[in-house]
Amino acid sequence: FGYNIYDGSKKLIHQTTIPGQPGTKGFHTRLDAEKVAALVINKFRDGASLPTVTFEELKKLGVIK
């Protein structure tokens, strides 16, 4: 699974892999992808122009172990 983030009709992010992780694996579940997409959207709303997702954030969300 992956996710897209839009601003209106403009696609800002097309994420097909788990960010910050080696390899080309996608998310294991749709819910995992949705959790990370929501985190990225919140970072955009808080003013980040290029929001990054850390290993610690992925662990906190339960996306990786």
Coordinates of N, CA and C in Angstrom, one line a residue, residues 16-45:
T16 N 5.0 5.5 -2.5 CA 4.7 4.1 -2.8 C 5.5 3.2 -1.8
T17 N 6.4 3.7 -1.1 CA 7.2 2.9 -0.1 C 7.2 3.5 1.3
I18 N 7.6 2.8 2.3 CA 7.6 3.3 3.6 C 8.8 4.3 3.7
P19 N 8.5 5.6 4.0 CA 9.5 6.6 4.0 C 10.6 6.4 5.0
G20 N 11.9 6.7 4.6 CA 13.0 6.6 5.5 C 13.5 5.2 5.7
Q21 N 12.9 4.2 5.0 CA 13.3 2.8 5.2 C 14.0 2.3 3.9
P22 N 15.0 1.4 4.0 CA 15.6 0.9 2.9 C 14.7 0.0 2.0
G23 N 15.0 -0.1 0.8 CA 14.2 -1.0 -0.1 C 13.0 -0.3 -0.7
T24 N 12.2 -1.1 -1.3 CA 11.1 -0.6 -2.1 C 9.8 -1.2 -1.6
K25 N 9.7 -1.6 -0.3 CA 8.5 -2.2 0.2 C 7.5 -1.1 0.5
G26 N 6.2 -1.4 0.2 CA 5.1 -0.6 0.5 C 4.6 -0.9 1.9
F27 N 3.6 -0.2 2.4 CA 3.1 -0.4 3.7 C 2.4 -1.8 3.7
H28 N 2.4 -2.4 4.9 CA 1.8 -3.7 5.0 C 0.2 -3.7 4.9
T29 N -0.3 -2.6 5.4 CA -1.8 -2.4 5.4 C -2.2 -1.0 5.0
R30 N -3.4 -0.9 4.6 CA -4.0 0.4 4.2 C -4.0 1.3 5.4
L31 N -4.3 0.8 6.6 CA -4.3 1.6 7.8 C -3.0 2.1 8.1
D32 N -1.9 1.4 7.9 CA -0.5 1.9 8.1 C -0.3 3.1 7.2
A33 N -0.6 2.9 5.9 CA -0.4 4.0 5.0 C -1.2 5.2 5.4
E34 N -2.4 5.0 5.8 CA -3.3 6.2 6.2 C -2.7 6.9 7.4
K35 N -2.2 6.1 8.4 CA -1.6 6.7 9.6 C -0.4 7.7 9.2
V36 N 0.4 7.2 8.3 CA 1.6 8.0 7.9 C 1.1 9.2 7.1
A37 N 0.2 9.0 6.2 CA -0.3 10.1 5.4 C -0.9 11.2 6.3
A38 N -1.7 10.8 7.3 CA -2.2 11.8 8.3 C -1.1 12.5 9.0
L39 N 0.0 11.8 9.4 CA 1.1 12.5 10.0 C 1.7 13.5 9.1
V40 N 1.9 13.2 7.8 CA 2.5 14.1 6.8 C 1.6 15.3 6.6
I41 N 0.3 15.0 6.5 CA -0.7 16.1 6.3 C -0.6 17.1 7.5
N42 N -0.5 16.6 8.7 CA -0.4 17.4 9.9 C 0.9 18.2 9.9
K43 N 2.0 17.6 9.4 CA 3.2 18.4 9.3 C 3.1 19.5 8.3
F44 N 2.4 19.3 7.1 CA 2.2 20.3 6.2 C 1.4 21.5 6.8
R45 N 0.3 21.1 7.6 CA -0.5 22.1 8.2 C 0.3 22.9 9.3

